[in-house]
XYZ file of C-alpha atoms in Angstrom:
445
model
C 172.564 139.414 198.959
C 172.377 135.693 199.703
C 171.493 132.673 198.038
C 168.477 130.529 199.338
C 167.333 126.974 198.484
C 164.020 125.711 198.754
C 161.613 123.587 198.166
C 158.496 123.295 195.914
C 156.290 120.180 195.470
C 156.025 119.491 191.874
C 152.511 118.238 192.210
C 150.813 120.993 194.488
C 153.104 123.695 194.913
C 153.779 123.357 198.634
C 156.999 125.564 199.504
C 158.760 124.774 201.971
C 162.427 125.927 203.017
C 163.260 121.743 204.290
C 163.595 118.974 201.765
C 160.389 115.972 202.666
C 160.020 113.037 201.176
C 156.372 113.268 201.293
C 154.696 116.505 200.384
C 152.514 117.460 203.581
C 149.905 119.015 201.501
C 149.196 116.154 198.684
C 151.011 113.336 200.051
C 153.159 112.903 196.544
C 156.191 110.801 197.408
C 159.837 111.965 195.960
C 157.969 115.240 194.364
C 160.687 117.898 196.156
C 162.146 119.735 193.439
C 164.843 122.009 195.128
C 165.079 125.846 193.751
C 166.996 128.876 194.591
C 166.692 132.252 195.248
C 168.622 135.785 195.912
C 167.687 137.079 199.047
C 168.300 140.661 199.952
C 169.380 141.128 203.926
C 170.115 144.623 204.103
C 169.427 146.040 207.528
C 168.571 149.604 207.100
C 166.847 148.920 204.037
C 164.282 151.928 203.348
C 160.665 150.961 203.366
C 158.874 152.724 200.411
C 157.155 156.323 201.361
C 155.177 156.137 197.862
C 150.842 156.558 198.363
C 148.659 154.935 196.567
C 145.730 156.485 194.592
C 142.280 156.276 196.222
C 138.839 155.909 193.490
C 135.972 156.420 194.172
C 132.854 154.582 193.584
C 131.085 157.545 191.774
C 134.076 158.344 189.188
C 133.067 157.477 185.825
C 134.667 154.321 184.589
C 135.332 153.195 180.990
C 132.763 150.392 179.690
C 134.737 147.212 178.611
C 135.516 146.650 174.850
C 134.461 143.252 173.936
C 135.592 141.274 171.062
C 133.450 138.844 169.262
C 134.213 135.440 168.189
C 132.534 133.335 165.190
C 130.390 131.203 167.494
C 127.696 133.676 168.762
C 126.482 130.817 171.587
C 130.502 131.423 172.848
C 129.841 135.024 172.904
C 126.740 134.959 174.725
C 128.199 132.600 177.272
C 131.195 135.045 178.636
C 128.985 138.058 178.202
C 128.959 139.341 174.887
C 132.674 137.937 173.887
C 136.337 138.934 174.932
C 136.697 141.707 176.902
C 140.099 143.302 175.720
C 143.212 142.951 177.771
C 141.479 140.274 179.565
C 143.013 136.714 180.312
C 141.173 133.402 179.758
C 141.702 129.898 180.953
C 140.083 126.887 178.379
C 140.875 124.037 180.091
C 139.951 120.701 179.398
C 141.406 117.047 178.814
C 143.480 116.450 175.959
C 142.239 115.044 172.950
C 138.655 116.876 173.813
C 138.823 119.610 171.309
C 140.634 122.717 172.386
C 142.561 123.676 170.015
C 139.573 123.119 167.404
C 137.757 125.196 169.563
C 140.032 127.751 169.516
C 140.827 127.520 166.084
C 137.292 128.197 165.332
C 136.708 130.820 167.740
C 139.439 132.795 166.120
C 138.118 132.819 162.443
C 136.464 136.169 162.659
C 137.994 138.004 165.249
C 138.400 141.773 164.140
C 142.397 142.599 163.841
C 145.421 140.444 164.091
C 145.207 137.612 165.859
C 148.361 135.366 167.221
C 148.322 131.538 167.692
C 151.500 130.475 169.839
C 151.724 126.632 170.401
C 154.358 124.239 171.927
C 152.697 120.845 171.369
C 151.974 120.925 167.773
C 153.963 121.198 164.477
C 153.457 123.574 161.664
C 152.292 120.967 159.097
C 149.916 119.975 161.879
C 148.101 123.396 162.545
C 147.492 124.306 159.166
C 146.504 120.998 158.572
C 143.511 121.693 161.137
C 142.739 125.208 159.673
C 142.376 123.841 156.463
C 140.058 121.232 157.546
C 138.112 123.780 159.242
C 137.761 126.107 156.238
C 139.879 129.100 158.126
C 141.765 130.913 155.549
C 141.816 134.610 157.460
C 145.300 136.232 156.659
C 144.726 137.854 160.023
C 146.044 135.032 161.924
C 149.651 134.485 162.824
C 151.425 131.396 163.938
C 154.147 130.795 166.275
C 156.010 127.537 166.928
C 157.384 128.355 170.076
C 157.436 126.849 173.922
C 159.737 130.101 175.404
C 157.192 132.300 176.831
C 160.155 135.111 176.701
C 161.025 135.026 173.206
C 156.872 134.763 172.354
C 156.529 138.194 174.437
C 159.544 139.196 172.805
C 158.171 138.610 169.482
C 154.782 140.250 170.260
C 156.589 143.240 171.244
C 158.891 143.925 168.089
C 155.702 142.947 166.027
C 154.892 145.699 163.606
C 151.277 144.328 164.208
C 149.662 144.558 167.612
C 147.859 141.248 167.998
C 144.359 141.745 169.710
C 143.832 138.281 171.234
C 146.692 135.909 171.378
C 146.038 132.448 171.940
C 148.574 130.167 174.389
C 148.306 126.628 173.532
C 149.504 125.388 175.772
C 150.297 126.868 179.331
C 151.728 123.705 180.716
C 154.167 123.367 177.721
C 155.397 126.439 178.424
C 158.903 127.688 179.771
C 161.356 130.581 180.979
C 165.173 130.222 181.171
C 165.012 132.149 184.253
C 164.136 129.383 186.088
C 165.776 126.166 186.388
C 162.710 123.334 185.632
C 161.459 121.399 182.866
C 158.384 122.929 181.236
C 155.212 122.179 182.796
C 156.444 122.097 186.578
C 154.485 123.997 189.187
C 156.866 126.942 188.983
C 157.113 127.061 185.380
C 153.210 127.309 184.694
C 153.046 129.905 187.693
C 155.788 132.214 186.349
C 155.362 132.158 182.653
C 151.386 132.647 183.857
C 152.766 135.445 185.502
C 154.572 136.598 182.697
C 152.063 136.875 179.988
C 149.202 138.365 182.020
C 151.495 141.514 183.226
C 152.360 141.832 179.593
C 149.164 141.508 178.163
C 147.927 143.820 181.171
C 150.563 146.860 180.283
C 149.767 146.258 176.476
C 145.968 145.922 176.501
C 146.146 142.744 174.591
C 143.652 139.633 175.296
C 145.341 136.166 176.235
C 143.745 132.910 176.044
C 145.608 130.301 177.596
C 144.835 126.715 176.988
C 145.523 124.408 179.970
C 145.116 120.914 180.494
C 143.658 119.031 183.473
C 144.808 116.399 185.858
C 142.805 112.911 186.666
C 140.759 114.487 188.919
C 139.409 116.999 186.633
C 141.039 119.779 188.040
C 143.034 122.412 186.227
C 146.835 120.926 186.131
C 149.388 123.289 187.562
C 149.320 125.798 190.511
C 145.815 127.043 192.237
C 147.060 130.266 191.576
C 146.402 129.874 187.936
C 142.780 129.849 188.273
C 143.199 133.054 190.404
C 145.421 135.071 187.952
C 143.068 134.497 185.076
C 139.707 136.812 184.573
C 137.538 134.008 183.358
C 138.122 130.135 183.750
C 135.834 128.176 180.570
C 135.703 124.432 181.430
C 135.844 121.935 178.448
C 134.323 119.026 179.374
C 133.389 115.824 177.486
C 129.968 113.817 177.892
C 131.645 110.419 177.699
C 128.374 108.299 176.940
C 126.635 111.181 174.377
C 129.958 112.706 173.104
C 128.601 115.985 173.425
C 131.383 118.542 174.513
C 130.041 120.896 176.990
C 131.565 124.188 177.717
C 131.451 125.891 181.129
C 131.832 129.515 182.712
C 133.089 128.712 186.122
C 134.513 131.988 186.733
C 134.034 135.460 184.936
C 135.451 139.088 186.300
C 133.320 140.503 183.265
C 129.996 138.851 183.697
C 127.677 135.803 185.072
C 129.131 132.295 185.899
C 127.495 128.887 185.282
C 126.725 129.684 181.812
C 126.561 126.470 179.429
C 126.992 126.007 175.637
C 126.534 122.327 174.302
C 128.650 121.584 171.610
C 128.908 118.354 168.816
C 132.070 117.394 167.098
C 131.832 116.815 163.541
C 134.533 116.671 160.483
C 133.620 120.054 160.159
C 134.356 121.148 163.416
C 132.689 122.099 166.676
C 128.736 122.900 166.037
C 126.449 124.487 168.752
C 123.197 122.732 169.644
C 120.865 125.711 169.304
C 117.539 123.553 169.463
C 118.437 121.155 172.409
C 114.858 120.407 172.980
C 114.632 118.308 170.074
C 117.961 116.841 170.400
C 117.077 115.143 173.451
C 113.193 114.585 173.316
C 113.804 113.517 169.408
C 112.693 109.792 170.156
C 110.346 109.909 172.914
C 107.728 107.859 173.109
C 104.965 107.362 176.140
C 105.821 103.688 176.523
C 106.158 102.497 180.085
C 109.295 103.432 181.692
C 109.640 106.824 179.892
C 109.150 110.243 181.647
C 110.088 113.846 181.016
C 111.957 115.974 183.196
C 113.473 119.735 183.388
C 116.865 119.859 184.679
C 118.914 122.949 185.333
C 122.094 122.702 184.015
C 124.103 126.050 184.918
C 121.732 129.027 184.265
C 119.949 126.454 181.552
C 117.159 124.329 181.719
C 116.821 121.257 179.128
C 114.700 119.172 178.922
C 115.938 115.107 179.128
C 114.026 112.141 179.263
C 114.397 108.883 181.813
C 114.206 105.912 180.939
C 114.151 102.686 183.449
C 113.932 99.489 183.333
C 112.793 96.718 185.997
C 113.172 93.269 185.144
C 113.473 89.747 186.961
C 117.268 89.408 187.432
C 119.374 87.459 185.038
C 121.778 86.455 187.756
C 121.088 85.739 191.381
C 122.257 88.919 192.741
C 119.977 91.903 191.539
C 121.628 94.736 189.377
C 122.024 98.280 189.846
C 123.068 99.771 186.314
C 123.185 103.594 185.232
C 123.950 106.003 182.720
C 124.120 109.638 183.184
C 122.227 109.466 186.235
C 123.747 109.105 189.730
C 124.129 105.377 190.994
C 123.546 106.967 194.790
C 119.936 108.685 193.564
C 118.807 105.586 192.436
C 119.658 103.167 195.071
C 117.895 105.690 197.390
C 114.908 106.353 195.313
C 114.230 102.151 194.823
C 115.035 102.032 198.871
C 112.131 104.609 199.749
C 110.084 102.497 197.358
C 110.771 99.529 198.899
C 110.413 100.809 202.137
C 106.906 103.431 202.090
C 105.384 101.102 199.277
C 106.602 97.564 199.785
C 106.903 97.215 196.092
C 109.030 93.880 195.364
C 111.581 96.798 193.798
C 114.685 95.615 195.328
C 114.810 91.963 194.185
C 114.722 93.143 190.639
C 117.501 93.980 188.332
C 117.042 98.274 187.621
C 118.472 100.107 184.846
C 118.315 103.977 184.637
C 119.197 106.125 181.795
C 118.975 109.325 180.405
C 118.139 110.670 176.573
C 121.736 110.279 175.061
C 123.159 109.386 178.318
C 123.608 113.199 179.070
C 125.217 112.942 182.811
C 123.069 114.899 185.572
C 123.292 116.038 188.676
C 120.011 117.930 189.752
C 118.159 116.695 192.440
C 114.971 117.784 190.473
C 114.998 114.407 188.610
C 114.197 112.235 191.623
C 110.553 112.229 191.082
C 111.150 111.534 187.213
C 113.116 108.534 188.238
C 110.346 107.395 190.900
C 107.733 107.708 188.080
C 109.958 105.965 185.469
C 110.791 102.687 188.327
C 106.616 102.379 189.294
C 106.109 102.539 185.275
C 108.347 99.819 184.281
C 107.568 97.936 187.518
C 103.944 98.364 186.890
C 104.489 97.941 183.289
C 101.458 100.483 183.042
C 102.615 103.452 180.977
C 102.068 107.215 182.481
C 98.674 109.110 182.092
C 100.137 110.384 178.376
C 103.255 112.328 177.931
C 104.021 113.196 181.503
C 106.939 115.883 182.765
C 107.920 115.089 186.403
C 109.854 117.135 188.739
C 110.884 117.160 192.173
C 113.043 116.015 194.895
C 112.425 113.004 197.118
C 113.310 112.687 200.913
C 113.983 109.778 202.876
C 110.455 109.871 204.481
C 108.741 109.644 200.888
C 108.016 113.569 200.553
C 108.207 114.976 197.411
C 110.041 118.846 197.872
C 110.283 121.863 196.213
C 112.721 122.623 193.842
C 114.143 125.982 192.426
C 113.043 127.722 189.103
C 109.730 125.678 189.226
C 108.123 128.447 186.982
C 110.518 128.351 184.145
C 110.567 124.665 184.359
C 106.772 124.453 183.814
C 106.642 127.477 181.270
C 109.498 124.937 179.257
C 107.187 121.799 179.599
C 103.982 123.582 178.338
C 105.994 125.133 175.487
C 106.763 121.439 174.479
C 103.075 121.096 174.643
C 102.820 118.729 177.665
C 99.393 118.700 180.012
C 100.434 115.908 182.407
C 102.599 117.956 184.843
C 103.726 116.594 188.180
C 105.563 119.019 190.630
C 105.915 119.028 194.246
C 102.950 119.970 196.093
C 104.679 123.337 198.147
C 105.808 124.615 194.390
C 101.587 124.386 193.170
C 101.104 127.209 195.432
C 103.054 129.390 192.869
C 101.803 128.051 189.618
C 98.361 126.078 188.452
C 97.053 123.683 185.835
C 99.815 121.231 187.164
C 99.114 117.554 189.063
C 100.653 118.426 192.954
C 102.279 115.449 194.003
C 102.697 115.524 198.324
C 104.829 111.910 198.448
C 105.289 108.834 196.664
C 102.118 107.363 197.479
C 100.066 109.898 195.597
C 102.292 109.316 192.971
C 101.527 105.177 192.444
C 97.994 106.457 192.869
C 98.290 107.854 189.894
C 98.800 104.558 188.335
C 96.227 102.446 190.152
C 94.004 105.058 188.853
C 94.413 103.817 184.781
């Protein structure tokens, strides 16, 4: 048995047997942390001759047991609730409401629930539960950041927990490894320990994880590979809404989303998104509706545009919720193809509530709002525009057009603008081939 030294980057987890001043992987400076490992160099060590069991596809397997939470929308997003024995990771920025979320979803879980925190004091946690009016006697609290101590406490407990919440994995450590809590090594090894314990004892584990400045889960990438489901908790900074995204799920579909609003009573799911985003809509110049695809959900959103004379010398381009690059591209196409004097104007584009959109199907709605504001002419009645604009000015087809139109008609909209290529599948809509045809709709008023 010999001892070998190796070095791990404390930022990205890169490992090397030699010290490095600059990480070859992430280019971090002075991030190398030294570790030691015992290596067995027995020359005549016999290899294992055990065999593995072969499983065939026609064998019957048991259906996973689901553990439902108190938030129906959350259960639906993870395909019916937590799977018994599954490992879940909820990641998000500090202060976004992760602790509030797990407090609420633990309210009505059947069986004993254990909440282990290494971040907050006893007073802080109990006050949060009281603020949320949660008085479930089947919820136990552990205030500890030693993962081995938490595992031993669960093992010796007279009540076997059905779900264990770890808040957060970045605060946990094991004395077996000589590094601080939150380091790459501690996050990796603590995750492995609690995962192995959960799988062997059929206990559901929910890990809370922080994110770095880029928005990715802090710590080693192996953390996301270990868990069965990754739940990303985002903050829409302009609207104040919380969005729950399912980015990985071994027990169901991904790209599911939930919209939540933070109130004094905790997080409340937005059940009727149509009313929430279209509550203040009016058919005035510069206003156009569209249907965006966010994950697996289709959401109606209002696009507002204001084209005005520059107050200062250089025209400004300001957006809220809409990617600035798309607005610049669309305004350039309108200027080039239609000879519109839009490049010399101030351009302001916003979504209802400042909701952030990345769906390219909003291009036609942005163009319609810009033209409407520039001509100071409202659309022909409440208008929904769906389509992507190419650099040649043509309107390109988009996905899920039938479902988008179905939602549009459900809202009572009759003036629906769609790409000409999509019009073959649906009727009673206005097909638009290029932006020239879009402008003709305004000139015909």
